[in-house]
CSV table of C-alpha atoms and ligand atoms in Angstrom, one decimal:
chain,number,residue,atom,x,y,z
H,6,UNK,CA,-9.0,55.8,67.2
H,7,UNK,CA,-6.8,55.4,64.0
H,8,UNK,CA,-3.1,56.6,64.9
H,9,UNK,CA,-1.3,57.6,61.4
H,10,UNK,CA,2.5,58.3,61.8
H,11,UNK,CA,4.4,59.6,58.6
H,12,UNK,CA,6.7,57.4,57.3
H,13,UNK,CA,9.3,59.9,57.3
H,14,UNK,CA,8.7,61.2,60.5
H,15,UNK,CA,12.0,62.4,62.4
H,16,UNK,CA,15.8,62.5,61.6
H,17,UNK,CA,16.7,63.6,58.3
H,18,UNK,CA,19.8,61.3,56.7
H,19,UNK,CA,22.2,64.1,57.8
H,20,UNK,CA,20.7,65.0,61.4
H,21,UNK,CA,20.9,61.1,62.3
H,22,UNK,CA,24.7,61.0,60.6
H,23,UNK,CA,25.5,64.1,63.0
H,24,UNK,CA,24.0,62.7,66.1
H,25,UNK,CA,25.6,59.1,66.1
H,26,UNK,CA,28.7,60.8,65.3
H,27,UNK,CA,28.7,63.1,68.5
H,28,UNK,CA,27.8,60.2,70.8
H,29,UNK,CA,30.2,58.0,69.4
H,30,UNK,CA,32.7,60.9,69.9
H,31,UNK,CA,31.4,61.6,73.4
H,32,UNK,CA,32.3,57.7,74.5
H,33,UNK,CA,35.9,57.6,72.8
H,34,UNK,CA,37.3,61.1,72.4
H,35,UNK,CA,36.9,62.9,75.9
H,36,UNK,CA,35.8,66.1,76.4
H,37,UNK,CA,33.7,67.6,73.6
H,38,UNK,CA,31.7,70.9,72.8
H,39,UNK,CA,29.7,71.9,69.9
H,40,UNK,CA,29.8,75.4,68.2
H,41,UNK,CA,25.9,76.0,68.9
H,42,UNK,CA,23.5,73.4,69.7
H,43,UNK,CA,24.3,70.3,67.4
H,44,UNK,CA,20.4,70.2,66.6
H,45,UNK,CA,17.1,72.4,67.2
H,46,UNK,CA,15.7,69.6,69.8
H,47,UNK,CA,16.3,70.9,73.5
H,48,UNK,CA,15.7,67.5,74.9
H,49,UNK,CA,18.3,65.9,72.7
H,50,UNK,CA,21.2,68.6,73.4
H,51,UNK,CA,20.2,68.0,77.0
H,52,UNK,CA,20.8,64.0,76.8
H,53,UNK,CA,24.1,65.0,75.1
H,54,UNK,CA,24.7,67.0,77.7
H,55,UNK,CA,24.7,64.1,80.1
H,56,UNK,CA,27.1,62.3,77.9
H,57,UNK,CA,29.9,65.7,78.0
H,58,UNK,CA,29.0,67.5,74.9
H,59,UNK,CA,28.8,71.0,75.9
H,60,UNK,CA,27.7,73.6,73.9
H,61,UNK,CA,29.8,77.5,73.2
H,62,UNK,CA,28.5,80.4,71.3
H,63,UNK,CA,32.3,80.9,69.5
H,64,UNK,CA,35.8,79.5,69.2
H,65,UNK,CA,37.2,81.6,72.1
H,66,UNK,CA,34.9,79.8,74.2
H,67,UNK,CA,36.4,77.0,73.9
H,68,UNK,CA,39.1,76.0,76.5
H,69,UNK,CA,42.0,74.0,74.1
H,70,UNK,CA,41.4,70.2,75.6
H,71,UNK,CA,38.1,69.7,74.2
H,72,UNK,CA,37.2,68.1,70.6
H,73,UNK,CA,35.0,70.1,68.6
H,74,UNK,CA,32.0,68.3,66.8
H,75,UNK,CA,30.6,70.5,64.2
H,76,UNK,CA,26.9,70.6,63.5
H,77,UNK,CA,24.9,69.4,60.1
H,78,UNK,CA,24.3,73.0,59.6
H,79,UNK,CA,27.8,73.4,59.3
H,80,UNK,CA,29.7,76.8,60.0
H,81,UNK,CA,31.5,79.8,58.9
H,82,UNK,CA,35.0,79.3,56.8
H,83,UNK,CA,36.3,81.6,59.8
H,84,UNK,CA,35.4,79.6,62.2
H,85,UNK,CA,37.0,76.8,60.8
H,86,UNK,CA,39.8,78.4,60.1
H,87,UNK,CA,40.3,79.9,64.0
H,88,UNK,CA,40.1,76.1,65.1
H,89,UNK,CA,42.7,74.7,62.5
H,90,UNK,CA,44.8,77.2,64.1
H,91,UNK,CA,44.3,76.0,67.8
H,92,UNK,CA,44.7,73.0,66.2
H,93,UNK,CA,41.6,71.3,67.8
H,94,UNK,CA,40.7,67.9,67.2
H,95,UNK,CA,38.1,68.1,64.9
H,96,UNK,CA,34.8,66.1,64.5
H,97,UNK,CA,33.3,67.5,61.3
H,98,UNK,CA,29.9,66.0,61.5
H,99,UNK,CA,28.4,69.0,58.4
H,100,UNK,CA,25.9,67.0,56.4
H,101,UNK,CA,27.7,66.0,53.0
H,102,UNK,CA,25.1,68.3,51.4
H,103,UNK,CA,25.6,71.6,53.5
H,104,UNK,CA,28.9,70.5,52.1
H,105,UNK,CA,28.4,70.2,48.4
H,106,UNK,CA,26.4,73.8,48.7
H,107,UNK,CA,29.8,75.1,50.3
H,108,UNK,CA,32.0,73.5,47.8
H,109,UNK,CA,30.3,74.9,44.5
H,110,UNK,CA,29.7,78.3,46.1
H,111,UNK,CA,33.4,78.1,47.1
H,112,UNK,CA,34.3,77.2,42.8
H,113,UNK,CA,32.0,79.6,42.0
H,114,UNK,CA,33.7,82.2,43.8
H,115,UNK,CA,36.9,81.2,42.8
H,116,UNK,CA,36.0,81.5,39.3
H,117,UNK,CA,35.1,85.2,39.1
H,118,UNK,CA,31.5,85.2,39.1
H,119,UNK,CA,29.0,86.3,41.2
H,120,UNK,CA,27.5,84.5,43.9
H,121,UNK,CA,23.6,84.2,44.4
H,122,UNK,CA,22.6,82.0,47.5
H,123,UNK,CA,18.4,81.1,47.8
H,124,UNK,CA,17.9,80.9,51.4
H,125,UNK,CA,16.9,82.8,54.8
H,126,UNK,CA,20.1,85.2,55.2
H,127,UNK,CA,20.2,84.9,58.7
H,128,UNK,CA,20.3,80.9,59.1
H,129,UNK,CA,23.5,79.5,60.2
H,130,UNK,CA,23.8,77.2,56.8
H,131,UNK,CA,23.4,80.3,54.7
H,132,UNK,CA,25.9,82.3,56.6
H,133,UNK,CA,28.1,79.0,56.1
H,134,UNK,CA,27.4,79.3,52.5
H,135,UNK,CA,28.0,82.8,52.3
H,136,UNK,CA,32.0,82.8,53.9
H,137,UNK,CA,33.0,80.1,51.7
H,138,UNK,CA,31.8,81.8,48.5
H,139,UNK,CA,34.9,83.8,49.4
H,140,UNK,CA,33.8,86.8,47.0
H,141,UNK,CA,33.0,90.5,48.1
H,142,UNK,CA,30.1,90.1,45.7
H,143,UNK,CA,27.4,87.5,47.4
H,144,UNK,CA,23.9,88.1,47.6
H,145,UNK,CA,21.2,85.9,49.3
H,146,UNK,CA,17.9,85.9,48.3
H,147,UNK,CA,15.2,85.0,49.8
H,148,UNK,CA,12.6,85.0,46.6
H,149,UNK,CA,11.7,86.6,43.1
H,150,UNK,CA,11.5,90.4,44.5
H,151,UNK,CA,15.0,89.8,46.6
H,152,UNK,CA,16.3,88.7,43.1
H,153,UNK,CA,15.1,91.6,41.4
H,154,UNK,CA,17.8,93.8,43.1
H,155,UNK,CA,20.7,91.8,42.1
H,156,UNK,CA,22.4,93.7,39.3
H,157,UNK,CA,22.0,93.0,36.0
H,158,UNK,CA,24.8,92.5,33.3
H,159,UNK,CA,26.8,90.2,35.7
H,160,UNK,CA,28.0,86.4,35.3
H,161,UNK,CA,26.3,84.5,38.3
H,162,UNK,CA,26.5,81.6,39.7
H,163,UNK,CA,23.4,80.1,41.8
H,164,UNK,CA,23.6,77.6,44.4
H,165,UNK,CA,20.9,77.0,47.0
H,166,UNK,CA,20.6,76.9,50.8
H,167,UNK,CA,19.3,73.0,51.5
H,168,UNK,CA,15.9,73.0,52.8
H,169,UNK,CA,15.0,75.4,49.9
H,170,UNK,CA,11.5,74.8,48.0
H,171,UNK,CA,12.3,73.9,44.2
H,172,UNK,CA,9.7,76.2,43.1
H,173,UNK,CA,11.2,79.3,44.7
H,174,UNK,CA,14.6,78.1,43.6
H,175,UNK,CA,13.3,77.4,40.5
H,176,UNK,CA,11.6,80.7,39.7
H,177,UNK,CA,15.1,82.7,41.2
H,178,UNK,CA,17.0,81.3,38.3
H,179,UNK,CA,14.9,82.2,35.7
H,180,UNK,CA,14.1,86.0,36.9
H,181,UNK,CA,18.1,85.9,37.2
H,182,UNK,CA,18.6,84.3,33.2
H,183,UNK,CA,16.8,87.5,31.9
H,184,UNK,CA,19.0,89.8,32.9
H,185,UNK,CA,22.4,88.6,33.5
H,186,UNK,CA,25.2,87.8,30.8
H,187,UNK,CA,25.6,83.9,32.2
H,188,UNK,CA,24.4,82.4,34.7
H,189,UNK,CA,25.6,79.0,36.4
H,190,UNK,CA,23.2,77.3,38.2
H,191,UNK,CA,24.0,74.1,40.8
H,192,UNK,CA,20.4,72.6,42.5
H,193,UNK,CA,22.0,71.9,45.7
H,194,UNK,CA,18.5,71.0,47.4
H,195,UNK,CA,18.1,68.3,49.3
H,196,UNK,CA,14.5,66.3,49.2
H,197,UNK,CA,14.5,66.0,52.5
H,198,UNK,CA,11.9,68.5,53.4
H,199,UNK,CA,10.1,68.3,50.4
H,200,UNK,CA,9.4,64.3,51.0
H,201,UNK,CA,8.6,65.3,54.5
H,202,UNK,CA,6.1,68.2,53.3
H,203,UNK,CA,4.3,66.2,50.9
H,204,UNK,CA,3.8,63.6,53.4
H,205,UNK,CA,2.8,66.1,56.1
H,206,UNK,CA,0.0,67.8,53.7
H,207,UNK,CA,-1.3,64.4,52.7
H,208,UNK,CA,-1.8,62.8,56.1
H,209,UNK,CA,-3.2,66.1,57.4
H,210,UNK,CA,-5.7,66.1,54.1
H,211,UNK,CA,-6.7,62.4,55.3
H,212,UNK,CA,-7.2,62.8,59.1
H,213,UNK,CA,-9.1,64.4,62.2
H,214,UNK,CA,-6.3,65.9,64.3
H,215,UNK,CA,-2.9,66.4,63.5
H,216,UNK,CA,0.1,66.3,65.5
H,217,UNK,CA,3.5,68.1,64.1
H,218,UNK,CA,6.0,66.7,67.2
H,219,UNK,CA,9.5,68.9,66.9
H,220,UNK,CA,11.6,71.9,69.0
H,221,UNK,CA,9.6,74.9,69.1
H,222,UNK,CA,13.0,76.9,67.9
H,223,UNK,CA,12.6,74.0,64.6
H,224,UNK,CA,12.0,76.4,61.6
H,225,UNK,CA,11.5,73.2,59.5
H,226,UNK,CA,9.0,71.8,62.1
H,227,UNK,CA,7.1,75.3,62.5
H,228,UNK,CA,7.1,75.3,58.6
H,229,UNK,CA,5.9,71.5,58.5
H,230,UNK,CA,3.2,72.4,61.2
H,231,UNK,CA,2.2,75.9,59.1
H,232,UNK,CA,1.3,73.6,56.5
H,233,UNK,CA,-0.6,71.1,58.2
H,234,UNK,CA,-2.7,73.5,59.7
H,235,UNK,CA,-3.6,75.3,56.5
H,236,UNK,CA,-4.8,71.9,55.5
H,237,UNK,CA,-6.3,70.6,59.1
H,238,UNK,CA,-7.2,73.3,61.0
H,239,UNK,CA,-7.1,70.8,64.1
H,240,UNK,CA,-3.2,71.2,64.2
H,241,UNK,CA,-1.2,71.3,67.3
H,242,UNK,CA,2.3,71.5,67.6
H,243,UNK,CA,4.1,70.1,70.2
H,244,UNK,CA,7.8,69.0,71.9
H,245,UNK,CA,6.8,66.2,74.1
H,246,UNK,CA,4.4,63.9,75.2
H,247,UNK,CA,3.9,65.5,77.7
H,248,UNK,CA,2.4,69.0,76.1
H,249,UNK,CA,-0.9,66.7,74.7
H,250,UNK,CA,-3.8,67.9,76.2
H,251,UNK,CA,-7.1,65.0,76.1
H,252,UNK,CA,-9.0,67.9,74.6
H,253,UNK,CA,-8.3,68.2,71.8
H,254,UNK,CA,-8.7,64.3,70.7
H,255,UNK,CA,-12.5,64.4,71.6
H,256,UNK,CA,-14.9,63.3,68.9
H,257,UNK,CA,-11.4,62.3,66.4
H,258,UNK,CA,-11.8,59.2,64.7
H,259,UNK,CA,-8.2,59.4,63.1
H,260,UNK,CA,-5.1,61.2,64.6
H,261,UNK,CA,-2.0,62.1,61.9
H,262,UNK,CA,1.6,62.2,63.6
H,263,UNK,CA,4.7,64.0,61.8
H,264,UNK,CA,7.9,64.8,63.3
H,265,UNK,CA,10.6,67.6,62.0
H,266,UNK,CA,13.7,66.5,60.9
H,267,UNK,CA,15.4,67.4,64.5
H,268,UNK,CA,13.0,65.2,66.6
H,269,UNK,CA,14.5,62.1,68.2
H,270,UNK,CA,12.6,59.1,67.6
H,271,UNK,CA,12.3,58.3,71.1
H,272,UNK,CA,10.2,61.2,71.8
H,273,UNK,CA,8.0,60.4,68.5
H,274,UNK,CA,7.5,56.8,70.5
H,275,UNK,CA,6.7,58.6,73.5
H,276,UNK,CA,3.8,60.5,71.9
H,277,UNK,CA,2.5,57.2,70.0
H,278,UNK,CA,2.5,55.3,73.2
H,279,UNK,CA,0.5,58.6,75.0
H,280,UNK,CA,-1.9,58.7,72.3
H,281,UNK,CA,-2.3,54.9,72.5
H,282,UNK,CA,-3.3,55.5,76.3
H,283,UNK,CA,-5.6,58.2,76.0
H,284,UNK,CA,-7.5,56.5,73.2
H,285,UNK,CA,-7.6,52.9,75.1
J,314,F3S,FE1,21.3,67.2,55.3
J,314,F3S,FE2,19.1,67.5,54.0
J,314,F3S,FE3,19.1,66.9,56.5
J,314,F3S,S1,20.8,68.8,53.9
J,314,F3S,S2,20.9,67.9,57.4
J,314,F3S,S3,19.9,65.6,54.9
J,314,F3S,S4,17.6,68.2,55.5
């Protein structure tokens, strides 16, 4: 049987930067926690685990000896405000683009107009995005009908939550250009997903079964397996090795592998090496 893994299976550039930075911080800095799990793979924040990095729902969690790694994700201008002021060591481990989506929604904010976000309101990024606007007068939307209940008349300024697809973004801005006074747009997108989408819906177009490997709490894994099974029908999505069942590779001649941007790469090994066995 033909095994087909994605060439851009696994860790994103800012998941990977995130993770080597908390176990590097883990072996020289001491005691560590993370404000929510650092990534959406359980097996992962469980290793990390092992090495000291606990992880604490809020800043008055957190006991006063421990260094704080913050996620890719990044968090809420309160938040980081509430640890500058207990002074905790910081480890600010935000993917540089998460960043760059604060930043402008910050300028934008700062300059008087008003701040549109594209995203999923309730993803921790997008509430990120939201606090650092620093304007009463943010709205996120999550597509063309949410954008149709922003007010018209008013200056706006549009940034984007990271995993965002172009299109959607695309199509906010110009249901926003007809009916505001200006509007200041900054594509803060990151291809990412999209290179791991088109990859996905390709290999799924080309093969019998498909496996989508990544935490089942993964929105961008469940997303990346919703789309390979529109494609291959044969889809299955799994955490581990472990969760294959022989089944379903009966009568495959081909077998796709693609991993969400949260999923170690030892555990897409593991899975390679299973399928390997199975198919000997
Ligand atoms: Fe960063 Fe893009 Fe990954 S924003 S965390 S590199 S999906």
């Amino acid at each position: 049987m033909n095994i087909v893994l994605a060439r851009s299976a696994g860790f994103c550039f800012g998941v990977k930067r995130a993770v080597n930075m908390a176990f590097a911080a883990a072996e020289q800095a001491g005691p560590i926690c993370s404000l929510g799990p650092l990534i959406h793979s359980p097996q992962l924040v469980e290793r990390l685990q092992g090495e000291g990095v606990r992880v604490v729902a809020s800043v008055a969690e957190m006991t006063g000896d421990e260094t704080v790694i913050i996620r890719s994700h990044g968090i809420r201008r309160e938040e980081e405000q509430q640890l500058r002021q207990r002074q905790l060591p910081l480890v600010d481990a935000t993917c540089p683009f998460v960043k760059k989506a604060q930043e402008y929604a910050g300028l934008l904010g700062e300059q008087g107009y008003t701040v549109v976000i594209v995203g999923e309101q309730e993803h921790p990024e997008v509430q990120g995005i939201v606090s650092y606007a620093c304007s009463d007068s943010v709205y996120v939307v999550a597509d063309v009908a949410g954008a149709r209940q922003v007010p018209s008349g008013l200056r706006l300024g549009l940034v984007a939550q990271t995993t965002q697809a172009y299109e959607n973004f695309r199509a906010i801005a110009m249901e926003l250009l007809g009916r505001c006074k200006e509007l200041r747009v900054f594509n803060t997108i990151c291809d990412a997903t999209a290179v791991r989408q088109n990859e996905a819906s390709e290999l799924a177009a080309s093969v019998d079964r498909m496996l989508v490997i990544g935490g089942h709490n993964s929105a961008n894994t469940n997303r990346l397996a919703r789309i390979c099974s529109d494609i291959q029908p044969r889809t299955f999505h799994i955490e581990t090795a472990s969760e294959i069942d022989p089944a379903w590779l009966v009568g495959a001649a081909s077998v796709g592998i693609t991993a969400g941007a949260s999923t170690p790469e030892w555990i897409i090994r593991e899975v390679v090496e299973k399928l390997q066995q199975l198919t000997k």
